[in-house]
XYZ file of C-alpha atoms in Angstrom:
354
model
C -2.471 4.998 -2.130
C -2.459 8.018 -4.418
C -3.980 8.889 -7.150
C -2.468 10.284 -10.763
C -5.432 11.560 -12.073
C -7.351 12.799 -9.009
C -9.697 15.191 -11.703
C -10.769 12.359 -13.083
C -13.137 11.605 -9.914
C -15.422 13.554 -11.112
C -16.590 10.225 -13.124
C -18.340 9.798 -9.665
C -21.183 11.980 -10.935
C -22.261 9.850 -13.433
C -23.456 7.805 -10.386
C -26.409 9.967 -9.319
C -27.482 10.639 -13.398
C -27.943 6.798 -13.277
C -30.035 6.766 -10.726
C -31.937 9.401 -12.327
C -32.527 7.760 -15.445
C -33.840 4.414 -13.575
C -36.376 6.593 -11.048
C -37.618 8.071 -14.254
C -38.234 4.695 -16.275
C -39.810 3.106 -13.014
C -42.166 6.237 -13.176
C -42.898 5.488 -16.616
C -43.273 1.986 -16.293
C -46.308 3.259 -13.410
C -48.283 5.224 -15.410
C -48.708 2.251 -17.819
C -50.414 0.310 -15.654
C -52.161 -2.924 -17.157
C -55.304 -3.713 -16.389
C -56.325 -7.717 -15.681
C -58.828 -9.755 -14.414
C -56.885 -12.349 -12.723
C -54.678 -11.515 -10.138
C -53.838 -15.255 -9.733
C -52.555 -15.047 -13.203
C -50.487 -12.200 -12.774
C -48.929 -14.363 -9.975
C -48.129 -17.305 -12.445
C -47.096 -15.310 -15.096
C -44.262 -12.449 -13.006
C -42.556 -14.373 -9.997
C -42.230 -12.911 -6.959
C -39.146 -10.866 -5.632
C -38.331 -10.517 -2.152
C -37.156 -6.775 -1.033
C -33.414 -7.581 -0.691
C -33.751 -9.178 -4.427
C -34.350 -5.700 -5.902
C -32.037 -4.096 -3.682
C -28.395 -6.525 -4.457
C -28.232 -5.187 -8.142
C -28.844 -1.510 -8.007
C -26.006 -1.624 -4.705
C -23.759 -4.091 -7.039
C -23.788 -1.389 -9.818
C -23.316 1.384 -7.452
C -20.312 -0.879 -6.197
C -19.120 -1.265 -9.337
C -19.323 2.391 -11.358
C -17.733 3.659 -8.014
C -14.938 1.515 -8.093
C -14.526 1.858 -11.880
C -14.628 6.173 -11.156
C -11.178 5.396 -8.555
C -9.811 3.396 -11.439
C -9.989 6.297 -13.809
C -8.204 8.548 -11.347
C -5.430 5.956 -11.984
C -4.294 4.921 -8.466
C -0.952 3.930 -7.826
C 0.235 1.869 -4.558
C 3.370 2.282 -3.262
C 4.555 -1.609 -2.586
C 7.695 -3.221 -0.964
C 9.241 -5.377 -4.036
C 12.802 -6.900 -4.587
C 15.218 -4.595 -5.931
C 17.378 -6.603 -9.202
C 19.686 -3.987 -9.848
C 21.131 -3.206 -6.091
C 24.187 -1.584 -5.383
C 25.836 -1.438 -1.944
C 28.909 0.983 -0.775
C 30.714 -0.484 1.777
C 32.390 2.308 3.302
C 34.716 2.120 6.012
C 36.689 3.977 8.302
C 40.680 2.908 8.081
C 41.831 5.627 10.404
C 44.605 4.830 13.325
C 42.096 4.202 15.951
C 40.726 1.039 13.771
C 44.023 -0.387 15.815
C 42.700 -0.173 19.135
C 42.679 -3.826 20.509
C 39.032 -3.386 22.352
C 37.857 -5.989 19.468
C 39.973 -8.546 19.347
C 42.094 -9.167 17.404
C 41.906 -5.342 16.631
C 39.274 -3.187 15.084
C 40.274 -3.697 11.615
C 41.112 -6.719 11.438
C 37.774 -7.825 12.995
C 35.833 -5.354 10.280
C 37.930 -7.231 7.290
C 36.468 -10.828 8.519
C 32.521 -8.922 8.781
C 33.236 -7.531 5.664
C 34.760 -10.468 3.531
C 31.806 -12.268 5.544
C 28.964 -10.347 4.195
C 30.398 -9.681 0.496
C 30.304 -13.608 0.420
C 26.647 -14.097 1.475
C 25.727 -11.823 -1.450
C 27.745 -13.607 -4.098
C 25.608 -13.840 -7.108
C 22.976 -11.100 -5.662
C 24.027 -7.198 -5.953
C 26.520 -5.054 -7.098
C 29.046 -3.710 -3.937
C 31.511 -1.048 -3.956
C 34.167 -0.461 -1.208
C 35.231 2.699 -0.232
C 38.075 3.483 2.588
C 38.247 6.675 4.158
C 40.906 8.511 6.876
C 41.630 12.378 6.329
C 40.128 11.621 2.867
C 38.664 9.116 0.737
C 39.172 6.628 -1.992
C 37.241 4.350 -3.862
C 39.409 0.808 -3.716
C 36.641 -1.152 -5.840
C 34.043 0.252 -8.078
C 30.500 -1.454 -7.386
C 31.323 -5.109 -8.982
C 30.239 -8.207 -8.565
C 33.279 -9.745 -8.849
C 34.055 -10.937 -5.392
C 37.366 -12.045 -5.581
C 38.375 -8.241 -5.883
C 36.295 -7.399 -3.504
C 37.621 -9.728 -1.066
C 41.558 -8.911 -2.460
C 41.185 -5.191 -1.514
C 39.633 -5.656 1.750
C 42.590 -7.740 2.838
C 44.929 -4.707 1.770
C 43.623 -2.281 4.261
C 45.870 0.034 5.669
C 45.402 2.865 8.460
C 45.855 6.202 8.002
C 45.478 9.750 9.966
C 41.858 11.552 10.135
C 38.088 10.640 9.705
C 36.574 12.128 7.102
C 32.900 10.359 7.246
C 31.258 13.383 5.262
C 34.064 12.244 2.031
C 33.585 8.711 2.870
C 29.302 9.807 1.451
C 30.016 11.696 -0.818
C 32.934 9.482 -3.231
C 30.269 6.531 -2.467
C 27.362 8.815 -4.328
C 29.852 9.247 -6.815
C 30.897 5.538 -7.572
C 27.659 4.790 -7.148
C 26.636 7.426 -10.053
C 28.421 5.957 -12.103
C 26.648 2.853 -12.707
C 23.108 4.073 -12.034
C 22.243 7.132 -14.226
C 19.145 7.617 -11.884
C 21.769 8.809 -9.278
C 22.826 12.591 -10.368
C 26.492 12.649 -9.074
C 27.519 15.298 -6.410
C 28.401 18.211 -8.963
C 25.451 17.887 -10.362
C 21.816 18.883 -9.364
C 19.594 16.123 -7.905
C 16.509 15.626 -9.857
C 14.894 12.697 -8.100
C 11.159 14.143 -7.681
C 9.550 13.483 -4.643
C 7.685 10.715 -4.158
C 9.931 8.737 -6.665
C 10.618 6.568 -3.560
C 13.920 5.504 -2.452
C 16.786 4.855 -4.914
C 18.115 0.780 -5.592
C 21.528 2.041 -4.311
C 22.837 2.296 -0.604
C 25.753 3.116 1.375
C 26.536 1.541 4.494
C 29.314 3.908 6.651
C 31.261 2.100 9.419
C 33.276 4.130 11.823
C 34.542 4.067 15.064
C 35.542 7.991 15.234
C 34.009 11.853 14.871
C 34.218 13.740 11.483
C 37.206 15.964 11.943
C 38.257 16.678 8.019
C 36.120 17.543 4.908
C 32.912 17.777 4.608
C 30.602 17.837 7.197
C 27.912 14.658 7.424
C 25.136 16.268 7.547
C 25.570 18.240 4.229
C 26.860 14.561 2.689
C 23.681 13.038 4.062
C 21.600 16.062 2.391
C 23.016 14.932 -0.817
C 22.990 11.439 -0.020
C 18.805 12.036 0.605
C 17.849 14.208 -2.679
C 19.673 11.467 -4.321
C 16.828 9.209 -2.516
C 20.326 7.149 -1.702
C 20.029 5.722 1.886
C 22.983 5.300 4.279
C 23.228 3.050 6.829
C 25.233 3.528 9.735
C 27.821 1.356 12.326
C 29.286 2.682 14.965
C 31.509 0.878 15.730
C 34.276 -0.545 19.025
C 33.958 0.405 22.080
C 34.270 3.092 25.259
C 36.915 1.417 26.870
C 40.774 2.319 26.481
C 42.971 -0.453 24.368
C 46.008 -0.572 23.337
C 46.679 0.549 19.481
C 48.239 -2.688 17.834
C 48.354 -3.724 13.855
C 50.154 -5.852 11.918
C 52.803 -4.161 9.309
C 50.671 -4.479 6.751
C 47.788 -2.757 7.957
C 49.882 0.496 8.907
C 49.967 3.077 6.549
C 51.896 5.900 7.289
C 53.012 4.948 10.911
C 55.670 2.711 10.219
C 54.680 -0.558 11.310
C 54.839 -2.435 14.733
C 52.360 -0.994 16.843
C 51.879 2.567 18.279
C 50.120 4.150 21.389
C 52.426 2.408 23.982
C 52.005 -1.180 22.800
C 49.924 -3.217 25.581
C 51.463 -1.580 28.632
C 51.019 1.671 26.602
C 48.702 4.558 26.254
C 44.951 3.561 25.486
C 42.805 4.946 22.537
C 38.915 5.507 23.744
C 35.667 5.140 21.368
C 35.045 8.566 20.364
C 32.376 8.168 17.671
C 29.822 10.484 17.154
C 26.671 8.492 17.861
C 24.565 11.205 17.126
C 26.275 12.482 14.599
C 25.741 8.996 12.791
C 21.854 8.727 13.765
C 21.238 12.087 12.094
C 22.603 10.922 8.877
C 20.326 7.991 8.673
C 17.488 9.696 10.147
C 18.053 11.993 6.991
C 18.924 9.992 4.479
C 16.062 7.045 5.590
C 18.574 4.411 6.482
C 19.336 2.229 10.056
C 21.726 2.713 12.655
C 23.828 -0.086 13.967
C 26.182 -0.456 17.292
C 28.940 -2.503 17.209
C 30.735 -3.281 20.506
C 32.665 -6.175 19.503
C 32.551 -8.857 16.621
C 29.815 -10.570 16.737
C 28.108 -7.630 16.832
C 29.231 -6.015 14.141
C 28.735 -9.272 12.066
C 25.282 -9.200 13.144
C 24.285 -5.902 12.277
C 26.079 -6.324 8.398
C 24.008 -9.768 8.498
C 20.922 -7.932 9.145
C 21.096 -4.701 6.149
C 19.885 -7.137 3.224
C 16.580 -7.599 4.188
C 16.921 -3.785 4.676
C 17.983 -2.288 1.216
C 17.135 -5.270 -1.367
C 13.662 -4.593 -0.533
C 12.750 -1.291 -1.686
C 9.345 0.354 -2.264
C 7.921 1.268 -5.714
C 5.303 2.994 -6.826
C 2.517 0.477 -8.810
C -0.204 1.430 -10.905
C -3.034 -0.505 -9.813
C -5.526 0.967 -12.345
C -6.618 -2.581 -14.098
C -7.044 -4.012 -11.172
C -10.271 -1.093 -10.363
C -10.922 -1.473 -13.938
C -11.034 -5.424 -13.481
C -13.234 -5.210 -10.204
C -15.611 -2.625 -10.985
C -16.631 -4.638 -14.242
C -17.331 -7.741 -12.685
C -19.618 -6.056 -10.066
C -21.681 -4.669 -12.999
C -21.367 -7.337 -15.169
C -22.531 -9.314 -11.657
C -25.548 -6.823 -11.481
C -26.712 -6.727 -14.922
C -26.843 -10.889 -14.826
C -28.635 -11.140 -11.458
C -31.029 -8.563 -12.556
C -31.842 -10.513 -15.574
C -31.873 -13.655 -13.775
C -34.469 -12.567 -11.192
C -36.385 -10.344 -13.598
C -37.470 -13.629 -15.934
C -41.120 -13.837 -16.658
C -42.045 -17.288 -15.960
C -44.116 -19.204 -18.985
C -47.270 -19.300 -18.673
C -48.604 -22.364 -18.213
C -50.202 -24.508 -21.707
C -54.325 -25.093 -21.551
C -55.598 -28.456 -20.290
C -56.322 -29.930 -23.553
C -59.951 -31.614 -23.231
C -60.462 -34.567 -24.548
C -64.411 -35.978 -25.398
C -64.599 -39.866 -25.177
């Protein structure tokens, strides 16, 4: 919790001046003492009060003027709560190795199913972008909701030379700038304060290489974080040499068939940069995922929702003080009043002569 008005806690001094102006009426109250001649009817008339009877109100008002003194510092809360205006940047790697058959069918195809997967499941939910990077990168869709394009694109994929993971961040803060003006785009200065909390907008990178063109990661996932944009990470395939085969469509500048020696051929090993990929969402305040085959990688896209629809906002729970800290005086005032009633005396015995 933190507080908006922290100055205003001074109202806590009003506290001990109460105090001070009840020890001085009691005092008062002593030196006009009342003389009677009947104790018993001093008993009948002023009802007894048990220790613990005087004691509940004063510590109810205490309660209640301190709580109302942290309302009037306004405190705020910082609460998980479902994001209505999401936007998520799928951005993936389409360079050659995304051919290597260690994923069956191959790596791409396997991402398109994931993908087309997990841009069904939020039909009707956020808005998603896709972005495909190689030795640069391009935005295919801008963040829509329309998943038939969506879906469209990701089935025209096609492999090119070069990772550029660092490009793949930075055109993603870009698309995504453009339909939330909260997010300053990359030319521009961030000027998300800190402690705004995290931005409704996230990228999610999968890759199955190392950064080897454009800008490097880390200064993406700088500007990613003072964007208070988080990016989740996938690394993605595996260690083990495969053969590099795709269809005709899903070469780009290769020619078509397959390349790397075919099946009896020359092997291409997982060479991403694991922690290349855990600094940026260390930095940025995202997950990372690893994706050996499939299912895996299904999984972890299954998993990123409950992630980055949720995000944390900052809620002023002033009223709420306000609320409480006048029903515990409003609760001291009436039990002082209820326990303070001077009983009626009670009427003479009439007499009556016969």
């Amino acid at each position: 919790m933190s507080l908006s008005w922290p100055w205003a806690l001074l109202a806590f001094l009003v506290i001990p001046l109460v105090f001070a102006v009840w020890w001085l009426t009691r005092r008062r109250r002593r030196r006009a003492v009342v003389r009677v001649t009947s104790i018993a009817l001093v008993r009948t008339a002023v009802p007894g009060r048990s220790r613990w009877r005087r004691r509940i109100p004063v510590a109810l008002l205490t309660l209640g003027l301190a709580v109302l003194a942290v309302g009037a510092a306004r405190p705020q809360a910082t609460v998980p709560v479902a994001s209505s205006s999401a936007t998520i940047m799928l951005t993936l790697d389409v360079s050659g190795s995304m051919c290597s058959t260690d994923v069956k069918p191959n790596r791409i195809t396997a991402a398109e199913h994931a993908a087309s997967a997990f841009i069904q499941s939020q039909a009707g939910g956020p808005r998603i972008g896709l972005v495909a990077f190689a030795s640069t990168a391009v935005v295919l869709v801008p963040p829509t909701t329309d998943t038939k394009q969506l879906l469209s694109a990701l089935g025209g994929l096609t492999t090119s030379f070069g990772t550029a993971i660092g490009e793949g961040i930075v055109t993603s803060l870009d698309a995504i700038a453009q339909v939330d003006p909260s997010v300053a785009p990359t030319g521009a200065t961030a000027s998300r304060g800190r402690g705004a909390g995290y931005a409704d907008d996230v990228i999610v990178v999968l890759t199955d290489g190392s950064n080897n063109r454009g800008i490097a990661p880390q200064t993406a996932a700088i500007q990613a974080a003072d964007r208070g944009v988080r990016v989740f990470t996938i690394g993605y395939g595996t260690d083990n040499p495969a053969p590099l085969e795709c269809s005709s469509g899903q070469f780009g500048g290769f020619g078509g068939g397959s390349f790397g020696g075919g099946p009896g051929g020359a092997g291409n090993p997982f060479d991403a940069d694991y922690g290349a990929l855990m600094q940026i969402s260390r930095t940025t305040g995202g997950t990372f995922y690893r994706a050996q085959d499939a299912d895996q990688l299904s999984k972890a896209l299954a998993k990123l929702p409950a992630a980055f629809t949720i995000v944390r906002k900052h809620m002023d729970i002033a009223p709420w003080f306000a609320a409480g800290g006048g029903l515990l005086i409003a609760a001291a005032v009436a039990l002082s009043l209820w326990w303070n009633r001077t009983q009626r005396m009670p009427a003479p015995a009439r007499i009556v002569d016969h």
